[in-house]
Amino acid sequence: YENTIEYISDDEQIRKFGLNLKKVTAFGCTSRGQAFRTGKWILETERLETETITFTVGSEGLMNIPGDIICVSDNHFAGTNIGGRVQAIHGRTLTLDREIQFSANHFLSYINAQAKHQKIRITAVSGKQVTLESDPVGLSLQGVWSLLTQTVASQLYRCMTVTENEEGTYTIFALQHEPQKEAIVDNGASFEPRNTSVIKTPTLESLNAEAT
């Protein structure tokens, strides 16, 4: 075999940040297409996965290991209630720790006793009480719930480290995860941003600039 170099660039990022070179040896790579996808993966990672998050949890931290994809329901970031804990369970009716906004095709999701993700359609909401389409099997009191809607999506992160603290809690450090990246790299798909907040950045108006 003979070594060769495949150059891959992101012109938009070069215009923003200038030229930054990264040399990578793709061990076992035998085609230009494979070399291109290797470089494209690195570029898209730098472009799309820029945020990190650190948070502390209780025993739930034992369910996560590095590499896991974590769904984070941050009410403050979302600008609306999309996550919390269950205060009471009466058959298909749950009492949540906060009120939620409800419309058709909303689902309540949770992690059951087997550490499996479950989601059930919500049929009615009255204050903090939520009625589900079926019994929430495996849901426990004070269990964590999240709201799945078509307007606001929870944020996705890849768990990097789990650190045990002295007081019996666990600190999780995670990196932003973009599920569209594989399709973008392999199939040339266009990136469609996920709406993770109802808070909109206001448009600047009547902005004046003076040269000094």
Coordinates of N, CA and C in Angstrom, one line a residue, residues 25-126:
T25 N -4.6 10.2 10.7 CA -4.2 8.9 10.0 C -5.3 7.9 10.2
A26 N -6.0 7.6 9.0 CA -7.1 6.7 9.0 C -6.5 5.3 8.9
F27 N -6.3 4.6 10.0 CA -5.7 3.3 10.0 C -6.6 2.3 9.3
G28 N -6.1 1.5 8.3 CA -6.9 0.5 7.6 C -7.8 1.1 6.5
C29 N -7.7 2.4 6.2 CA -8.5 3.0 5.2 C -7.9 2.6 3.8
T30 N -8.8 2.1 2.9 CA -8.3 1.7 1.6 C -9.0 2.4 0.4
S31 N -9.7 3.4 0.7 CA -10.4 4.1 -0.4 C -10.5 5.6 -0.1
R32 N -10.7 6.4 -1.2 CA -10.8 7.8 -1.0 C -12.2 8.1 -0.3
G33 N -13.2 7.3 -0.6 CA -14.5 7.6 0.0 C -14.5 7.4 1.5
Q34 N -13.8 6.4 1.9 CA -13.7 6.1 3.3 C -12.8 7.2 4.0
A35 N -11.8 7.7 3.3 CA -11.0 8.8 3.9 C -11.8 10.1 4.0
F36 N -12.6 10.3 2.9 CA -13.5 11.5 2.9 C -14.4 11.5 4.1
R37 N -15.1 10.3 4.3 CA -16.1 10.2 5.4 C -15.4 10.4 6.8
T38 N -14.2 9.9 6.9 CA -13.4 10.1 8.1 C -13.2 11.6 8.4
G39 N -12.8 12.3 7.4 CA -12.6 13.7 7.6 C -13.9 14.5 7.8
K40 N -14.9 14.1 7.0 CA -16.2 14.8 7.1 C -16.8 14.5 8.5
W41 N -16.6 13.4 9.1 CA -17.1 13.1 10.4 C -16.5 14.0 11.5
I42 N -15.2 14.2 11.3 CA -14.5 15.1 12.3 C -15.0 16.5 12.1
L43 N -15.2 17.0 10.9 CA -15.7 18.4 10.6 C -17.1 18.6 11.2
E44 N -18.0 17.6 10.9 CA -19.4 17.7 11.4 C -19.4 17.6 12.9
T45 N -18.6 16.9 13.5 CA -18.5 16.8 15.0 C -18.2 18.2 15.5
E46 N -17.2 18.8 15.0 CA -16.8 20.1 15.4 C -17.8 21.2 15.2
R47 N -18.6 21.0 14.2 CA -19.7 22.0 13.8 C -21.0 21.8 14.6
L48 N -21.3 20.5 14.8 CA -22.7 20.2 15.4 C -22.7 19.8 16.8
E49 N -21.6 19.4 17.4 CA -21.5 18.9 18.7 C -20.6 19.7 19.6
T50 N -21.0 20.9 19.9 CA -20.1 21.9 20.6 C -20.5 22.1 22.1
E51 N -21.6 21.6 22.5 CA -22.0 21.9 23.9 C -21.7 20.8 24.8
T52 N -21.4 21.1 26.1 CA -21.2 20.1 27.1 C -22.1 20.4 28.3
I53 N -22.4 19.4 29.1 CA -23.3 19.6 30.2 C -22.8 18.8 31.4
T54 N -23.0 19.4 32.6 CA -22.6 18.7 33.8 C -23.8 18.8 34.8
F55 N -24.2 17.7 35.3 CA -25.3 17.7 36.3 C -25.1 16.6 37.3
T56 N -25.8 16.7 38.4 CA -25.7 15.8 39.5 C -27.0 15.1 39.7
V57 N -27.0 13.8 39.9 CA -28.2 13.0 40.1 C -28.0 12.0 41.3
G58 N -29.1 11.4 41.7 CA -29.1 10.4 42.8 C -28.7 9.0 42.2
S59 N -29.4 8.0 42.7 CA -29.1 6.7 42.3 C -29.3 6.4 40.8
E60 N -30.1 7.4 40.1 CA -30.3 7.2 38.7 C -28.9 7.2 37.9
G61 N -27.9 7.8 38.5 CA -26.6 7.8 37.9 C -26.0 6.5 37.7
L62 N -26.5 5.4 38.4 CA -26.0 4.1 38.3 C -26.4 3.5 36.9
M63 N -27.4 4.0 36.3 CA -28.0 3.5 35.1 C -27.2 4.0 33.9
N64 N -26.2 4.9 34.0 CA -25.5 5.5 32.9 C -24.1 5.1 32.9
I65 N -23.5 4.8 31.8 CA -22.1 4.5 31.6 C -21.6 5.4 30.5
P66 N -20.3 5.6 30.4 CA -19.8 6.4 29.3 C -20.1 5.8 27.9
G67 N -20.6 6.6 27.0 CA -21.0 6.2 25.7 C -22.5 6.2 25.6
D68 N -23.3 6.1 26.7 CA -24.7 6.2 26.6 C -25.2 7.5 26.1
I69 N -26.3 7.5 25.3 CA -27.0 8.7 24.9 C -28.0 9.1 25.9
I70 N -28.0 10.3 26.4 CA -28.8 10.7 27.5 C -29.8 11.8 27.0
C71 N -31.1 11.6 27.3 CA -32.1 12.6 27.0 C -32.3 13.6 28.2
V72 N -32.0 14.8 28.0 CA -32.0 15.8 29.0 C -33.2 16.7 28.8
S73 N -34.1 16.8 29.8 CA -35.3 17.6 29.7 C -35.1 18.8 30.7
D74 N -34.5 19.9 30.2 CA -34.2 21.1 31.0 C -35.3 22.1 30.8
N75 N -36.1 22.2 31.9 CA -37.3 23.1 31.8 C -36.9 24.6 31.6
H76 N -35.8 25.0 32.2 CA -35.3 26.4 32.1 C -34.9 26.7 30.6
F77 N -34.1 25.7 30.0 CA -33.7 25.9 28.7 C -34.8 25.9 27.7
A78 N -35.8 24.9 27.9 CA -36.9 24.8 27.0 C -37.9 25.9 27.1
G79 N -37.9 26.6 28.2 CA -38.9 27.7 28.4 C -40.3 27.2 28.7
T80 N -40.4 25.9 29.0 CA -41.7 25.3 29.4 C -41.4 24.0 30.1
N81 N -42.4 23.5 30.8 CA -42.2 22.3 31.6 C -42.2 21.0 30.7
I82 N -41.1 20.4 30.6 CA -41.0 19.1 29.8 C -40.4 18.0 30.6
G83 N -40.2 18.2 31.9 CA -39.6 17.1 32.7 C -39.8 17.3 34.2
G84 N -39.7 16.3 35.0 CA -39.9 16.4 36.5 C -39.9 15.0 37.1
R85 N -40.7 14.9 38.2 CA -40.8 13.7 39.0 C -42.3 13.4 39.2
V86 N -42.6 12.1 39.4 CA -43.9 11.6 39.6 C -44.2 11.6 41.1
Q87 N -45.3 12.3 41.6 CA -45.6 12.4 43.0 C -46.6 11.3 43.4
A88 N -47.5 10.9 42.5 CA -48.5 9.8 42.9 C -48.9 9.1 41.6
I89 N -49.3 7.8 41.8 CA -49.7 6.9 40.7 C -51.0 6.3 41.2
H90 N -52.1 6.5 40.4 CA -53.4 5.8 40.6 C -53.8 5.2 39.3
G91 N -53.4 4.0 39.0 CA -53.8 3.4 37.7 C -53.2 4.1 36.6
R92 N -54.0 4.6 35.7 CA -53.5 5.4 34.5 C -53.4 6.9 34.8
T93 N -53.7 7.3 36.0 CA -53.6 8.7 36.4 C -52.4 9.0 37.2
L94 N -51.6 9.9 36.8 CA -50.4 10.3 37.6 C -50.6 11.7 38.1
T95 N -49.9 12.0 39.2 CA -49.8 13.3 39.7 C -48.3 13.7 39.6
L96 N -48.1 14.7 38.8 CA -46.7 15.2 38.5 C -46.4 16.3 39.5
D97 N -45.1 16.7 39.5 CA -44.6 17.7 40.4 C -44.8 19.1 39.8
R98 N -45.4 19.2 38.6 CA -45.6 20.5 38.0 C -46.6 20.4 36.9
E99 N -47.3 21.4 36.5 CA -48.3 21.4 35.5 C -47.6 21.4 34.1
I100 N -48.2 20.8 33.1 CA -47.7 20.8 31.8 C -48.8 21.4 30.8
Q101 N -48.3 21.8 29.7 CA -49.2 22.3 28.6 C -49.5 21.0 27.7
F102 N -50.8 20.8 27.4 CA -51.2 19.6 26.7 C -51.9 19.9 25.4
S103 N -51.6 19.1 24.4 CA -52.3 19.1 23.1 C -52.2 17.7 22.6
A104 N -52.9 17.5 21.4 CA -52.9 16.1 20.8 C -51.5 15.6 20.5
N105 N -51.3 14.3 20.6 CA -50.1 13.7 20.2 C -48.9 14.0 21.2
H106 N -49.3 14.2 22.4 CA -48.2 14.4 23.5 C -48.1 13.0 24.2
F107 N -46.8 12.7 24.5 CA -46.5 11.5 25.2 C -45.7 11.7 26.4
L108 N -45.9 10.9 27.4 CA -45.1 10.9 28.7 C -44.2 9.8 28.6
S109 N -42.9 10.0 28.8 CA -41.9 9.0 28.8 C -41.2 8.8 30.1
Y110 N -40.7 7.6 30.4 CA -40.0 7.3 31.6 C -39.1 6.1 31.4
I111 N -38.3 5.9 32.4 CA -37.5 4.7 32.4 C -38.0 3.7 33.4
N112 N -38.3 2.4 32.9 CA -39.0 1.4 33.8 C -37.9 0.7 34.7
A113 N -38.4 -0.3 35.5 CA -37.5 -0.9 36.4 C -36.4 -1.7 35.7
Q114 N -36.6 -2.1 34.5 CA -35.6 -2.8 33.7 C -34.6 -1.8 32.9
A115 N -34.7 -0.5 33.3 CA -33.9 0.5 32.7 C -34.2 0.7 31.2
K116 N -35.4 0.4 30.8 CA -35.9 0.5 29.4 C -36.7 1.8 29.3
H117 N -36.5 2.5 28.2 CA -37.3 3.7 27.9 C -38.7 3.3 27.4
Q118 N -39.7 4.0 28.1 CA -41.1 3.7 27.7 C -41.8 5.1 27.5
K119 N -42.8 5.0 26.6 CA -43.6 6.2 26.3 C -45.0 5.8 26.1
I120 N -45.9 6.7 26.7 CA -47.4 6.4 26.7 C -48.1 7.7 26.3
R121 N -49.1 7.6 25.4 CA -49.8 8.7 25.0 C -50.6 9.3 26.1
I122 N -50.6 10.7 26.2 CA -51.4 11.4 27.2 C -52.8 11.6 26.6
T123 N -53.8 11.3 27.4 CA -55.2 11.5 26.9 C -55.9 12.7 27.5
A124 N -55.5 13.1 28.7 CA -56.1 14.2 29.4 C -55.2 14.8 30.5
V125 N -55.4 16.1 30.7 CA -54.6 16.8 31.7 C -55.5 17.7 32.5
S126 N -55.4 17.6 33.9 CA -56.1 18.5 34.8 C -55.2 19.0 35.9

